[in-house]
Coordinates of C-alpha atoms in Angstrom, one line a residue:
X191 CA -11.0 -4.6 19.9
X192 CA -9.5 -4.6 23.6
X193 CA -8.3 -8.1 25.2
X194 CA -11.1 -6.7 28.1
X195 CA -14.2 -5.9 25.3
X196 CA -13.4 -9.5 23.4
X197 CA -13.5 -11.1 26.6
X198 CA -16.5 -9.3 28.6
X199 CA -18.5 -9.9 25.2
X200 CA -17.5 -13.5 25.2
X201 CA -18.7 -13.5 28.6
X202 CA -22.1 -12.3 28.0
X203 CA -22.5 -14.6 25.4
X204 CA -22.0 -17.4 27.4
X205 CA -23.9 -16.0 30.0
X206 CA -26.6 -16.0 27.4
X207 CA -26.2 -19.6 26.9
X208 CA -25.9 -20.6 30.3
X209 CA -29.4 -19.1 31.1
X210 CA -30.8 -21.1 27.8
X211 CA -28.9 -24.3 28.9
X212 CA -29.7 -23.9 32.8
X213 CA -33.2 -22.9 32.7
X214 CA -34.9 -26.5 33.1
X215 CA -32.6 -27.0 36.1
X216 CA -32.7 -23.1 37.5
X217 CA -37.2 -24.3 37.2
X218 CA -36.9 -27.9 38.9
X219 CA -35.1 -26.2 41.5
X220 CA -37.4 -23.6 42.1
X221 CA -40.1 -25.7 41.9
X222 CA -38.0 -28.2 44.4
X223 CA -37.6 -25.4 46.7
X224 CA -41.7 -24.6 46.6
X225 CA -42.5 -28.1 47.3
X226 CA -40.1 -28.4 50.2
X227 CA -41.7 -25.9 51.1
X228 CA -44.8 -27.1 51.2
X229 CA -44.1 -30.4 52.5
X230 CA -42.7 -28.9 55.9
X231 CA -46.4 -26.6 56.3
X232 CA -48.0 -29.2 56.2
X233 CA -45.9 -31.8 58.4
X234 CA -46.0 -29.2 60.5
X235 CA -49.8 -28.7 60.6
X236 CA -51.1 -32.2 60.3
X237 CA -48.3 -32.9 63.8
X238 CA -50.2 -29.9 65.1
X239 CA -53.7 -31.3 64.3
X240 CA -53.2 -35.0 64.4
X241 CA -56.0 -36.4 66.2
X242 CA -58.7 -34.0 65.3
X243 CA -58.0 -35.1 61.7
X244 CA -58.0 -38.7 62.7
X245 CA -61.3 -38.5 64.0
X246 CA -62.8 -36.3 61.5
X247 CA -61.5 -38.5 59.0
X248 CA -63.5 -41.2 60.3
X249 CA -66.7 -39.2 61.5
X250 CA -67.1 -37.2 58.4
X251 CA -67.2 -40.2 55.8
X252 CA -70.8 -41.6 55.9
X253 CA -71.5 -45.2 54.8
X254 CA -74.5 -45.0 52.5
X255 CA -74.9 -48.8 52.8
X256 CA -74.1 -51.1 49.5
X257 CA -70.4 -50.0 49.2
X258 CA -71.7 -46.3 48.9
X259 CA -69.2 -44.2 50.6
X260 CA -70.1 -40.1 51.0
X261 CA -67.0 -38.2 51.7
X262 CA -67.5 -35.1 50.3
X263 CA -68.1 -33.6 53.9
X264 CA -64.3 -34.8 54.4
X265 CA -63.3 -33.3 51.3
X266 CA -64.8 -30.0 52.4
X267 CA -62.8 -30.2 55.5
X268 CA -59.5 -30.9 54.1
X269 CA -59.9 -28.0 52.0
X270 CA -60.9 -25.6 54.6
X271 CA -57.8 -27.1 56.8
X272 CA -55.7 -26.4 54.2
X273 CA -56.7 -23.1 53.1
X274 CA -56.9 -22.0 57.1
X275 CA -54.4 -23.9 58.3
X276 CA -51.7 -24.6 55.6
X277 CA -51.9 -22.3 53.1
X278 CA -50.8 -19.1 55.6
X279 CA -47.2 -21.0 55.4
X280 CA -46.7 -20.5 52.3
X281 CA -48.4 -17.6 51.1
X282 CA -44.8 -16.6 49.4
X283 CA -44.7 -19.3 47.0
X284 CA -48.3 -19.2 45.9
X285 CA -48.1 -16.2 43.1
X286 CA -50.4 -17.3 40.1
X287 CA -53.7 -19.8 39.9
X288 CA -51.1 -22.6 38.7
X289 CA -49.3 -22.2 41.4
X290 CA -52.7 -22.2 43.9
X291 CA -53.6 -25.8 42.2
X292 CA -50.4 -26.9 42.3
X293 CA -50.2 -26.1 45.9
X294 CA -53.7 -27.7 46.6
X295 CA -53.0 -30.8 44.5
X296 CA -49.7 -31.3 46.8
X297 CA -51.2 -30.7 50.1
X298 CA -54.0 -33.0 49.6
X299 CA -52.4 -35.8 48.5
X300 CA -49.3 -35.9 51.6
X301 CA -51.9 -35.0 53.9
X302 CA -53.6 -38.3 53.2
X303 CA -50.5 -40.1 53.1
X304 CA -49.6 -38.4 56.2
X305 CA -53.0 -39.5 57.5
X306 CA -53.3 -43.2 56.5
X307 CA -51.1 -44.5 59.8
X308 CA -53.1 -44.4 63.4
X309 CA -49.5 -42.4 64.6
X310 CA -48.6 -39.3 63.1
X311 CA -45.2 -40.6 61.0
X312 CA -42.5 -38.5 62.1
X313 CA -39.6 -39.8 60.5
X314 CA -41.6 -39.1 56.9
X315 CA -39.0 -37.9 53.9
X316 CA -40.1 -34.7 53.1
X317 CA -37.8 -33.7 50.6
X318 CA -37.9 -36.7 48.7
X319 CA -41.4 -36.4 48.7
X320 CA -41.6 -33.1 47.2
X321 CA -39.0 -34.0 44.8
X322 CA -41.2 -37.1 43.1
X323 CA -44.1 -35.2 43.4
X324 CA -42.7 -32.6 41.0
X325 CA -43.2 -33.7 37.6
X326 CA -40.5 -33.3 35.0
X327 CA -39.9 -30.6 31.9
X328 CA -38.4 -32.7 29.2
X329 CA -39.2 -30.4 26.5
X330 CA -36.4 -28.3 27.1
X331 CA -34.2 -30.7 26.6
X332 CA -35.3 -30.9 23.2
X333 CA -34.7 -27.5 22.4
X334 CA -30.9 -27.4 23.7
X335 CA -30.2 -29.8 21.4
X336 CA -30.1 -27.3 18.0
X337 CA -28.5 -25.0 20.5
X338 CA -25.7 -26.9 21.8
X339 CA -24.3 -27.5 18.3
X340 CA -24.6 -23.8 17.4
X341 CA -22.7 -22.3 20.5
X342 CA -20.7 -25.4 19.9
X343 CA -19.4 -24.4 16.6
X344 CA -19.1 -21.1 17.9
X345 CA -16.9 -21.2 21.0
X346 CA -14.7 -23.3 18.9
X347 CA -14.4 -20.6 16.1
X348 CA -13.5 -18.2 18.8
X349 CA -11.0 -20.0 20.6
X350 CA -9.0 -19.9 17.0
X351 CA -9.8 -16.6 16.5
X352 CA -8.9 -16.2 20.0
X353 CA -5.2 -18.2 20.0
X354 CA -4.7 -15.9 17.1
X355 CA -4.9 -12.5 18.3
X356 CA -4.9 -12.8 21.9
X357 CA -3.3 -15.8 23.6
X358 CA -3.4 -19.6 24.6
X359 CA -4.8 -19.0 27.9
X360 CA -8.5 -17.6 26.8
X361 CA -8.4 -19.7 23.5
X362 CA -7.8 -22.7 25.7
X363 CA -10.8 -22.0 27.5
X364 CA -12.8 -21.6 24.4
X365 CA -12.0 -24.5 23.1
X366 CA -12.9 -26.3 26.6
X367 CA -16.3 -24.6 27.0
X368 CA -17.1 -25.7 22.8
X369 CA -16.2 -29.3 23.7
X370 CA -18.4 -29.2 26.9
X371 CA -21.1 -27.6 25.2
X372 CA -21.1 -30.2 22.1
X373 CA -24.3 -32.4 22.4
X374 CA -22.0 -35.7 21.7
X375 CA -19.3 -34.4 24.4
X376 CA -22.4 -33.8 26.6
X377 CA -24.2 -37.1 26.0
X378 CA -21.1 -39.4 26.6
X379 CA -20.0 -37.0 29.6
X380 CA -23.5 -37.9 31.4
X381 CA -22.8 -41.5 30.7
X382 CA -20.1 -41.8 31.8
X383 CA -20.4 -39.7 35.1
X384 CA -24.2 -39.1 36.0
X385 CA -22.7 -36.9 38.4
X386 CA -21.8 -34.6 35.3
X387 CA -25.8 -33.8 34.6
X388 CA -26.7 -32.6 38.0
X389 CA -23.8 -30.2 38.4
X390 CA -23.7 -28.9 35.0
X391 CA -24.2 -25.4 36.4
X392 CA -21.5 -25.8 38.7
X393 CA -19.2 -26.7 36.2
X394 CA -20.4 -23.5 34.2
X395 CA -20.1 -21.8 37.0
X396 CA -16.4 -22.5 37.3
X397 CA -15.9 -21.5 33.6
X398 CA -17.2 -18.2 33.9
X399 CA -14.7 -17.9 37.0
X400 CA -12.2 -19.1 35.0
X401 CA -13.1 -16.4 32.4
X402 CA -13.5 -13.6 34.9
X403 CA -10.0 -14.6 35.8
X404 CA -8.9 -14.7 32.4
X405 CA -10.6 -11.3 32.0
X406 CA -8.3 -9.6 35.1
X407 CA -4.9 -11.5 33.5
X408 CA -5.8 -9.5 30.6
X409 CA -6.3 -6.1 32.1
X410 CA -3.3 -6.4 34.3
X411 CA -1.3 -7.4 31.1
X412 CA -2.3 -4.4 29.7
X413 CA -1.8 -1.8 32.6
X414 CA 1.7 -3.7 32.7
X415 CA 2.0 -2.4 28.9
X416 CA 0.7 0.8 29.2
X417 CA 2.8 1.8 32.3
X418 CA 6.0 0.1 30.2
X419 CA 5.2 2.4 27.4
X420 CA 4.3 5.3 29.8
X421 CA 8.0 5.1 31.3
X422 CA 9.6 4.5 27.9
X423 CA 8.1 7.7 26.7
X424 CA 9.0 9.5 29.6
X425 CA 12.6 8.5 28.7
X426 CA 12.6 9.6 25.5
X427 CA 11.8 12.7 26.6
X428 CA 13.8 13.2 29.2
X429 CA 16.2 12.1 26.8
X430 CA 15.6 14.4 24.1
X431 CA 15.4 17.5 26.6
X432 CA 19.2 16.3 27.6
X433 CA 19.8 16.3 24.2
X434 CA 18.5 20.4 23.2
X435 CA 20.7 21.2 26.5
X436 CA 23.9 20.0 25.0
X437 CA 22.8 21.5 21.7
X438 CA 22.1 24.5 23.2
X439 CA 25.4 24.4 25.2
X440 CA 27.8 23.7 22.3
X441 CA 25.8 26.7 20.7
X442 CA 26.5 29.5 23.4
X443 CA 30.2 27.7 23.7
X444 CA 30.5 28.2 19.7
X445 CA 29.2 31.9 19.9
X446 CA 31.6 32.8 22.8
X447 CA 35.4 31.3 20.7
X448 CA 33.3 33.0 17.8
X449 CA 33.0 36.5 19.6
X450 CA 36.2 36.2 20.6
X451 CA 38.2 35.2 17.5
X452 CA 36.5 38.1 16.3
X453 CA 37.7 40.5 18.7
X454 CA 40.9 39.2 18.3
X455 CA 41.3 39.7 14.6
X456 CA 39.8 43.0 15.3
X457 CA 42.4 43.8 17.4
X458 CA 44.8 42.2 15.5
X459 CA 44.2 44.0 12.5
X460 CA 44.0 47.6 13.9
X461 CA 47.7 46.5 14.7
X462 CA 48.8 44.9 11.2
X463 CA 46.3 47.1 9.5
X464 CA 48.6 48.4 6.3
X465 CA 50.8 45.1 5.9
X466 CA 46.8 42.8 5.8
X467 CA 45.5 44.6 3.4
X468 CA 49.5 44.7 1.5
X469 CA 48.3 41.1 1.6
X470 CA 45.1 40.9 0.5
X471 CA 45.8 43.1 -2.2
X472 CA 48.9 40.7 -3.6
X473 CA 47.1 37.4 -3.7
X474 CA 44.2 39.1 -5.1
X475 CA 46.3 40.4 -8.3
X476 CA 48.2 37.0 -8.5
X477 CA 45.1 35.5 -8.5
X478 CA 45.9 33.1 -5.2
X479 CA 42.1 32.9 -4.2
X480 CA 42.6 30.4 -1.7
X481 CA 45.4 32.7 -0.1
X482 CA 42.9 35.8 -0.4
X483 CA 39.5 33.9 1.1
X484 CA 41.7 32.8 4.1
X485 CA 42.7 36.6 5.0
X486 CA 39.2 37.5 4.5
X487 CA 37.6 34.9 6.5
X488 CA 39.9 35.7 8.9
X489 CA 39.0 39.6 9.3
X490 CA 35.5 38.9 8.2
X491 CA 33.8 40.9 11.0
X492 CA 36.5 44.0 11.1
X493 CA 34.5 47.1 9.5
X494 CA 37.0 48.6 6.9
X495 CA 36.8 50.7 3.9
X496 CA 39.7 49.7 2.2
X497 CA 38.7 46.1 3.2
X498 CA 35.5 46.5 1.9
X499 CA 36.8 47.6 -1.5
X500 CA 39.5 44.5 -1.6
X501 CA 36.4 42.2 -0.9
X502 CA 34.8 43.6 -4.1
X503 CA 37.8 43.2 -6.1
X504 CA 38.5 39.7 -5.0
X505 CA 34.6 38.7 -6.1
X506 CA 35.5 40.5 -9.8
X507 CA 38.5 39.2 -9.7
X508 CA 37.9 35.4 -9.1
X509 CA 34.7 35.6 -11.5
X510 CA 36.3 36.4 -14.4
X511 CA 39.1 33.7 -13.5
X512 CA 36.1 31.1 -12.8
X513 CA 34.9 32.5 -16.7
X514 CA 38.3 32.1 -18.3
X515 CA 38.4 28.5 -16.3
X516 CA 35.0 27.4 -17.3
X517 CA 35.5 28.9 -21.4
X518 CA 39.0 26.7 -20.9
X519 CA 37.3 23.3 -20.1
X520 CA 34.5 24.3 -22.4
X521 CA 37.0 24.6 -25.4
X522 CA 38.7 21.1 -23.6
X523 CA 35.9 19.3 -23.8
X524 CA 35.1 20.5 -27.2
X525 CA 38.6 19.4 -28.6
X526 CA 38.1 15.9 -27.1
X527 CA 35.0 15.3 -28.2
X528 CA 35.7 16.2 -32.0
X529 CA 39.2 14.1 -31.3
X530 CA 37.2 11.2 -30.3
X531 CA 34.2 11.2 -32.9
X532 CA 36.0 12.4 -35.7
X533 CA 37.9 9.8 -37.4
X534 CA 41.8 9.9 -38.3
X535 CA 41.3 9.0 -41.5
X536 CA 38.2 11.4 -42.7
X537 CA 40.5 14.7 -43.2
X538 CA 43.9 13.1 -45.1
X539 CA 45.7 15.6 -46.2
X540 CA 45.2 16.6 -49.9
X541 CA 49.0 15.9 -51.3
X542 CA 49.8 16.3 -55.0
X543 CA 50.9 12.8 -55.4
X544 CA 47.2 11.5 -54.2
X545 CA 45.4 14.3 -55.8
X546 CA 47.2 16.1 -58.5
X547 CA 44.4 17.6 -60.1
X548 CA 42.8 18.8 -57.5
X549 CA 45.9 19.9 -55.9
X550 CA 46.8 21.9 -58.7
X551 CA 43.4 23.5 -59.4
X552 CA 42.8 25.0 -55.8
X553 CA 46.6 25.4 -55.2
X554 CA 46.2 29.5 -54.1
X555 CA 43.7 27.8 -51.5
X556 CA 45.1 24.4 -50.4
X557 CA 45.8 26.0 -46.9
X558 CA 41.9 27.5 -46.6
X559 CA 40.4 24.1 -47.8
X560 CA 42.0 22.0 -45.3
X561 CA 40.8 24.7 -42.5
X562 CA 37.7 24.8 -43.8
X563 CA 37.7 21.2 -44.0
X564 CA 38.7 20.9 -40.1
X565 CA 36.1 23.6 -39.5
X566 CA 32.9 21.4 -41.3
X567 CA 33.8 18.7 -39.5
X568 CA 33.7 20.0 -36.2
X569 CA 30.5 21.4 -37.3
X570 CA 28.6 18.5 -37.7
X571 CA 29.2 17.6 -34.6
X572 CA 27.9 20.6 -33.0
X573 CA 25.0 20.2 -34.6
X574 CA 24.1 16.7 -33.4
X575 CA 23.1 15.4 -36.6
X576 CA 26.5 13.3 -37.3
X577 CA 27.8 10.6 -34.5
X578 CA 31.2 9.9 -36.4
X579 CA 32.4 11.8 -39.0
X580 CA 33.8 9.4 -41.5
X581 CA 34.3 11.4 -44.8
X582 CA 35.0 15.4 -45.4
X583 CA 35.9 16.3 -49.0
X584 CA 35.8 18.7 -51.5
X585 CA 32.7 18.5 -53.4
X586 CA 33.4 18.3 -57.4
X587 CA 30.7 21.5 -57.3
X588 CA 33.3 23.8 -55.8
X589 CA 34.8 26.5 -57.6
X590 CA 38.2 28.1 -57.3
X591 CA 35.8 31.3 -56.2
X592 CA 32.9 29.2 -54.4
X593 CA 34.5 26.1 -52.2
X594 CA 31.8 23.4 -51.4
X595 CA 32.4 20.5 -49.2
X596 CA 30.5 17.0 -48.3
X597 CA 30.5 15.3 -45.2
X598 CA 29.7 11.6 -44.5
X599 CA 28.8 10.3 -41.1
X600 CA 28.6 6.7 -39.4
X601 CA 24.8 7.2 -38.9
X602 CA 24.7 7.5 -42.9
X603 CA 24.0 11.0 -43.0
X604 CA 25.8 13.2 -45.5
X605 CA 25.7 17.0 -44.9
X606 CA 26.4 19.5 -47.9
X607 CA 28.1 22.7 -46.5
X608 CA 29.5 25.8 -48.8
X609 CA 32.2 28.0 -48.4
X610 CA 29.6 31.1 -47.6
X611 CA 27.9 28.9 -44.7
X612 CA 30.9 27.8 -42.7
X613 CA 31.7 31.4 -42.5
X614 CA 28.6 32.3 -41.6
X615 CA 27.5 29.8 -39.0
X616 CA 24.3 29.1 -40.8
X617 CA 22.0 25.8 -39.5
X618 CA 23.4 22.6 -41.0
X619 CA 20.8 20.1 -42.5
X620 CA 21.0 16.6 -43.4
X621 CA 20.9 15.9 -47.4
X622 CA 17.5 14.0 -46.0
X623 CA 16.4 16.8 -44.3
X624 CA 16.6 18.8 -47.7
X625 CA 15.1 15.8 -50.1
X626 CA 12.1 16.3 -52.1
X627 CA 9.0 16.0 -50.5
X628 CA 8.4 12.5 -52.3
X629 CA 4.5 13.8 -53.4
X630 CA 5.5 16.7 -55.0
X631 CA 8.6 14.2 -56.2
X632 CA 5.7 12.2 -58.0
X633 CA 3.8 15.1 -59.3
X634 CA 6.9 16.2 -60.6
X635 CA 7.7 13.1 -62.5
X636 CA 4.4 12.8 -64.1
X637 CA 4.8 16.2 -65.3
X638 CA 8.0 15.7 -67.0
X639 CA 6.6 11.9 -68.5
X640 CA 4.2 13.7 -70.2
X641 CA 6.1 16.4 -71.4
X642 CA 8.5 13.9 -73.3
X643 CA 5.8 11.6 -74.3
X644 CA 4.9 11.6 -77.7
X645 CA 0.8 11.9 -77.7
X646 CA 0.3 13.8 -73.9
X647 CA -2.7 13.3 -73.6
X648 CA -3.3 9.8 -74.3
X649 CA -0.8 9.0 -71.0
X650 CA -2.8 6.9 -68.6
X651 CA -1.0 6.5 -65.3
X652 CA -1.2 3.4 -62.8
X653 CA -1.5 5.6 -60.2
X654 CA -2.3 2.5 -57.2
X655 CA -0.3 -0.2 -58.2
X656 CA 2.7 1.3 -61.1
X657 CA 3.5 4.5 -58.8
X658 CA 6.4 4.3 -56.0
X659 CA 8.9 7.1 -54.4
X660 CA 11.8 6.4 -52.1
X661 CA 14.2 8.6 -50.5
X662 CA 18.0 7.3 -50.2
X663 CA 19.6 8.4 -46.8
X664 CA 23.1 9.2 -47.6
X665 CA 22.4 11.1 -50.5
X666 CA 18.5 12.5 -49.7
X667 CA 17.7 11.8 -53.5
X668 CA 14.1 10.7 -54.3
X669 CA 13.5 8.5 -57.2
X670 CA 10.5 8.0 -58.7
X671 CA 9.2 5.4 -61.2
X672 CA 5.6 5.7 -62.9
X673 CA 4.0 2.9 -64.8
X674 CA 2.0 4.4 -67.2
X675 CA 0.4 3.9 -70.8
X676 CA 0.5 5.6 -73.8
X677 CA 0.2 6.0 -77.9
X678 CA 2.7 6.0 -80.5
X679 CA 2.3 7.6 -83.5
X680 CA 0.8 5.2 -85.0
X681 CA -2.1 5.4 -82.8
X682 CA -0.8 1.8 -80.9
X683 CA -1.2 1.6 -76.7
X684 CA 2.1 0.4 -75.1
X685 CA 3.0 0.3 -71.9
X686 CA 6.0 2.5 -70.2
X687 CA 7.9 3.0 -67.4
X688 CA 9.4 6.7 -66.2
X689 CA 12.6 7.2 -63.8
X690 CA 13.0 10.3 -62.5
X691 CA 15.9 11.5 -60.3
X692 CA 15.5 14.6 -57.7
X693 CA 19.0 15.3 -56.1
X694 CA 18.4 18.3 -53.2
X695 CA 17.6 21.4 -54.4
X696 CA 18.3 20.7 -57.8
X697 CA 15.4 20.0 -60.7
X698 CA 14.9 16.8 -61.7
X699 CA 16.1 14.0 -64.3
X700 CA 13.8 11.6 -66.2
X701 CA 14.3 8.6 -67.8
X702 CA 11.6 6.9 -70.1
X703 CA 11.8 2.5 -70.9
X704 CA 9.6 0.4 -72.2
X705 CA 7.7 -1.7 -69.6
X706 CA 8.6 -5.4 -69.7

């Protein structure tokens, strides 16, 4: 909402309650005004007709005898005098039957007072008569009193609102016109200064003035603001439009040492054409690619055929170089990671005075193992399964024909690898990876229990509470152990417990005990 819209609706607002508070005053004065009006018709008229209204006053009233008076023939009079006489004066005022008795009552009544002396009384208060003779509205009052405390409450709210979001000045006033307003403020205002009652509209009056001023502050504050921001934005484009020109400049300016470097090195080359491209061709073949770019940056616009073909060579040339660099750092990176996450100790040399048998089993391949050795090692890592090799040895399952090899890692994994698969690259798995699935582990077992039990078919297994399988990590073997129940031969129940073994990819081993 707009400083002007806040304030023009606070403004009718109050105007609202002005006319609510004001309206018993706005009708006494009116009603002042009628019966001043009045009063001077018919000073003027009974001046005008003084004597004739003496006398009929006096001939018109007929003593009946015995304190009988008849004055209705003076009562007709007065009423024909004032409808023929006075009542022209003020036919303005006179608008509704109220108004015509009101009119009648009041003309009547200071006509007789005006007629009660034997001289017409020119010095009579008018205007003071007409103001007792109005009777006054206190009902009104009544009903402002509800009122006042609403708008009150009201004003006050919006001279917060007021301080808040549009400044001290109209919240000031706010909070000014919700003090006057207040029925207590009011009440103690009028006791103090009687004054205050009888120019409370003037006093609103010079609130809404106040408020109409308030109102222009506000919309010269704001034409101040929108021509500041007009001018601002005018700057910034003028600034920006000084800104493309010197863009713009420093672009032609950058074209023209362009076009003529270029023309220069044409010109230059058409003279130094045979030792350039003697150039060129040398630092492409010694592989000096900064050397090479900088000639061909340099001729870059010159339209050559031999050129042309150089440029071709030098893009070959310095991919393969980037390939051979890239391989380089590849194999680099390799070498430094197996340095780093494969321990010193895990491939110790085999030596015949730590390992004399096995140094003199395998000693036509002692040379092979401890590449092939390197080589599963540096496997394992590749594969991502092993963080640190600790261990690489020669499995006790190797042949002099067949080598076979065990590696142990950090993250307890130990990886099986043959002779066969290091030479043929093939996908490296984790001893847990090929464990027994532990349910066919268990099937298994219960097979083999009942093929060494003595009466098959009288073996009863605990299959929820005697039956459990686990899977070692290092070494991926399962063993099982079965609670189970069977007969001797001598027809007795007795209770047993089987042990079986399954090592990867080999059948399993069982062992049978009695259960304690």
């Amino acid at each position: 909402m707009t400083p002007t819209l806040y304030l023009v609706l606070v403004l009718l607002a109050l105007g609202a309650y002005l006319f609510w508070l004001t309206r018993e005053q706005l009708a006494a004065m009116q009603t002042r005004k009628k019966g001043f009006a009045y009063g001077k018709a018919v000073m003027a008229a009974v001046e005008k007709h003084f004597v004739e209204l003496k006398d009929k006053s006096v001939l018109l009233v007929e003593d009946k005898g015995y304190q009988v008076v008849d004055d209705s023939k003076w009562k007709a009079e007065l009423d024909k005098f004032i409808t023929m006489i006075v009542r022209p004066k003020v036919e303005g005022f006179i608008k509704t039957p109220a108004d015509e008795a009101a009119f009648h009552k009041f003309a009547t009544t200071m006509l007789l007072q005006l007629l009660e002396g034997d001289v017409f009384p020119r010095q009579f208060p008018v205007e003071e008569y007409a103001a007792s003779a109005i009777p006054p509205a206190g009902e009104a009052e009544k009903l402002l009193l509800p009122a006042r405390w609403l708008f009150s409450m009201v004003f006050v709210a919006v001279a917060v609102y007021t301080a808040i979001h549009q400044g001290w000045l109209a919240a000031l006033l706010m909070l000014v016109a919700g003090l006057v307003i207040n029925p207590l403020t009011h009440q103690k205002a009028v006791q103090k200064a009687p004054w205050y009652d009888r120019y409370n509209l003037g006093l609103w009056a010079i609130l809404g003035t106040v408020l109409l001023a308030n109102i222009s502050y506000f919309q010269h504050a704001q034409a101040v603001y929108n021509e500041s921001q007009a001018l601002l934005a005018e700057q910034q484009k003028q600034r920006t439009i000084e800104q493309q020109r010197i863009a713009e400049q420093r672009r032609v300016n950058a074209e023209q040492k362009r076009l003529a470097a270029e023309a220069q090195a044409a010109n230059e080359f058409a003279a130094k054409r045979l030792e350039v491209l003697d150039s060129l061709s040398r630092a492409i073949q010694e592989e000096r690619f900064t050397d090479a770019k900088a000639i061909m940056d340099k001729y870059s616009a010159v339209s050559d055929s031999d050129l042309v073909a150089l440029k071709g060579e030098y893009g070959l040339k310095k991919e393969a170089f980037e390939a051979k660099e890239a391989a380089a750092k590849a194999e680099r990176d390799r070498q430094e990671n197996y340095t780093t996450r494969i321990r010193d100790y895990a491939i110790d040399e085999y030596t015949p005075a730590q390992y004399p048998k096995l140094t003199t089993k395998y000693r036509s391949r002692l040379t092979e193992i401890e590449k092939f050795r390197r080589t599963a090692a540096e496997r394992v890592i590749d594969s991502g399964k092993c963080d640190y090799v600790e261990n690489v040895q020669l499995s006790d399952e190797s042949s002099l024909r067949s080598l076979k090899f065990f590696i142990d890692c950090a993250n307890e994994n130990r990886i099986y690898l043959t002779e066969v698969e290091l030479k043929s690259g093939a996908e490296v798995h984790t001893q847990t990876e090929n464990a027994w699935d532990e349910g066919e582990a268990i099937v298994a077992c219960q097979t083999m229990t009942k093929r060494n039990a003595t009466i098959p078919s009288s073996v009863d297994f605990h299959s929820f509470t005697g039956t459990s399988a686990t899977t070692a990590k290092t070494s991926g073997n399962v063993q099982v152990l079965l609670n189970f129940d069977a007969k001797n031969v001598f027809g007795a129940e007795i209770g047993y417990t089987s042990r079986c073994i399954f090592e990867p990819h080999k059948q399993g081993s069982i062992e049978i005990f009695l259960r304690e």
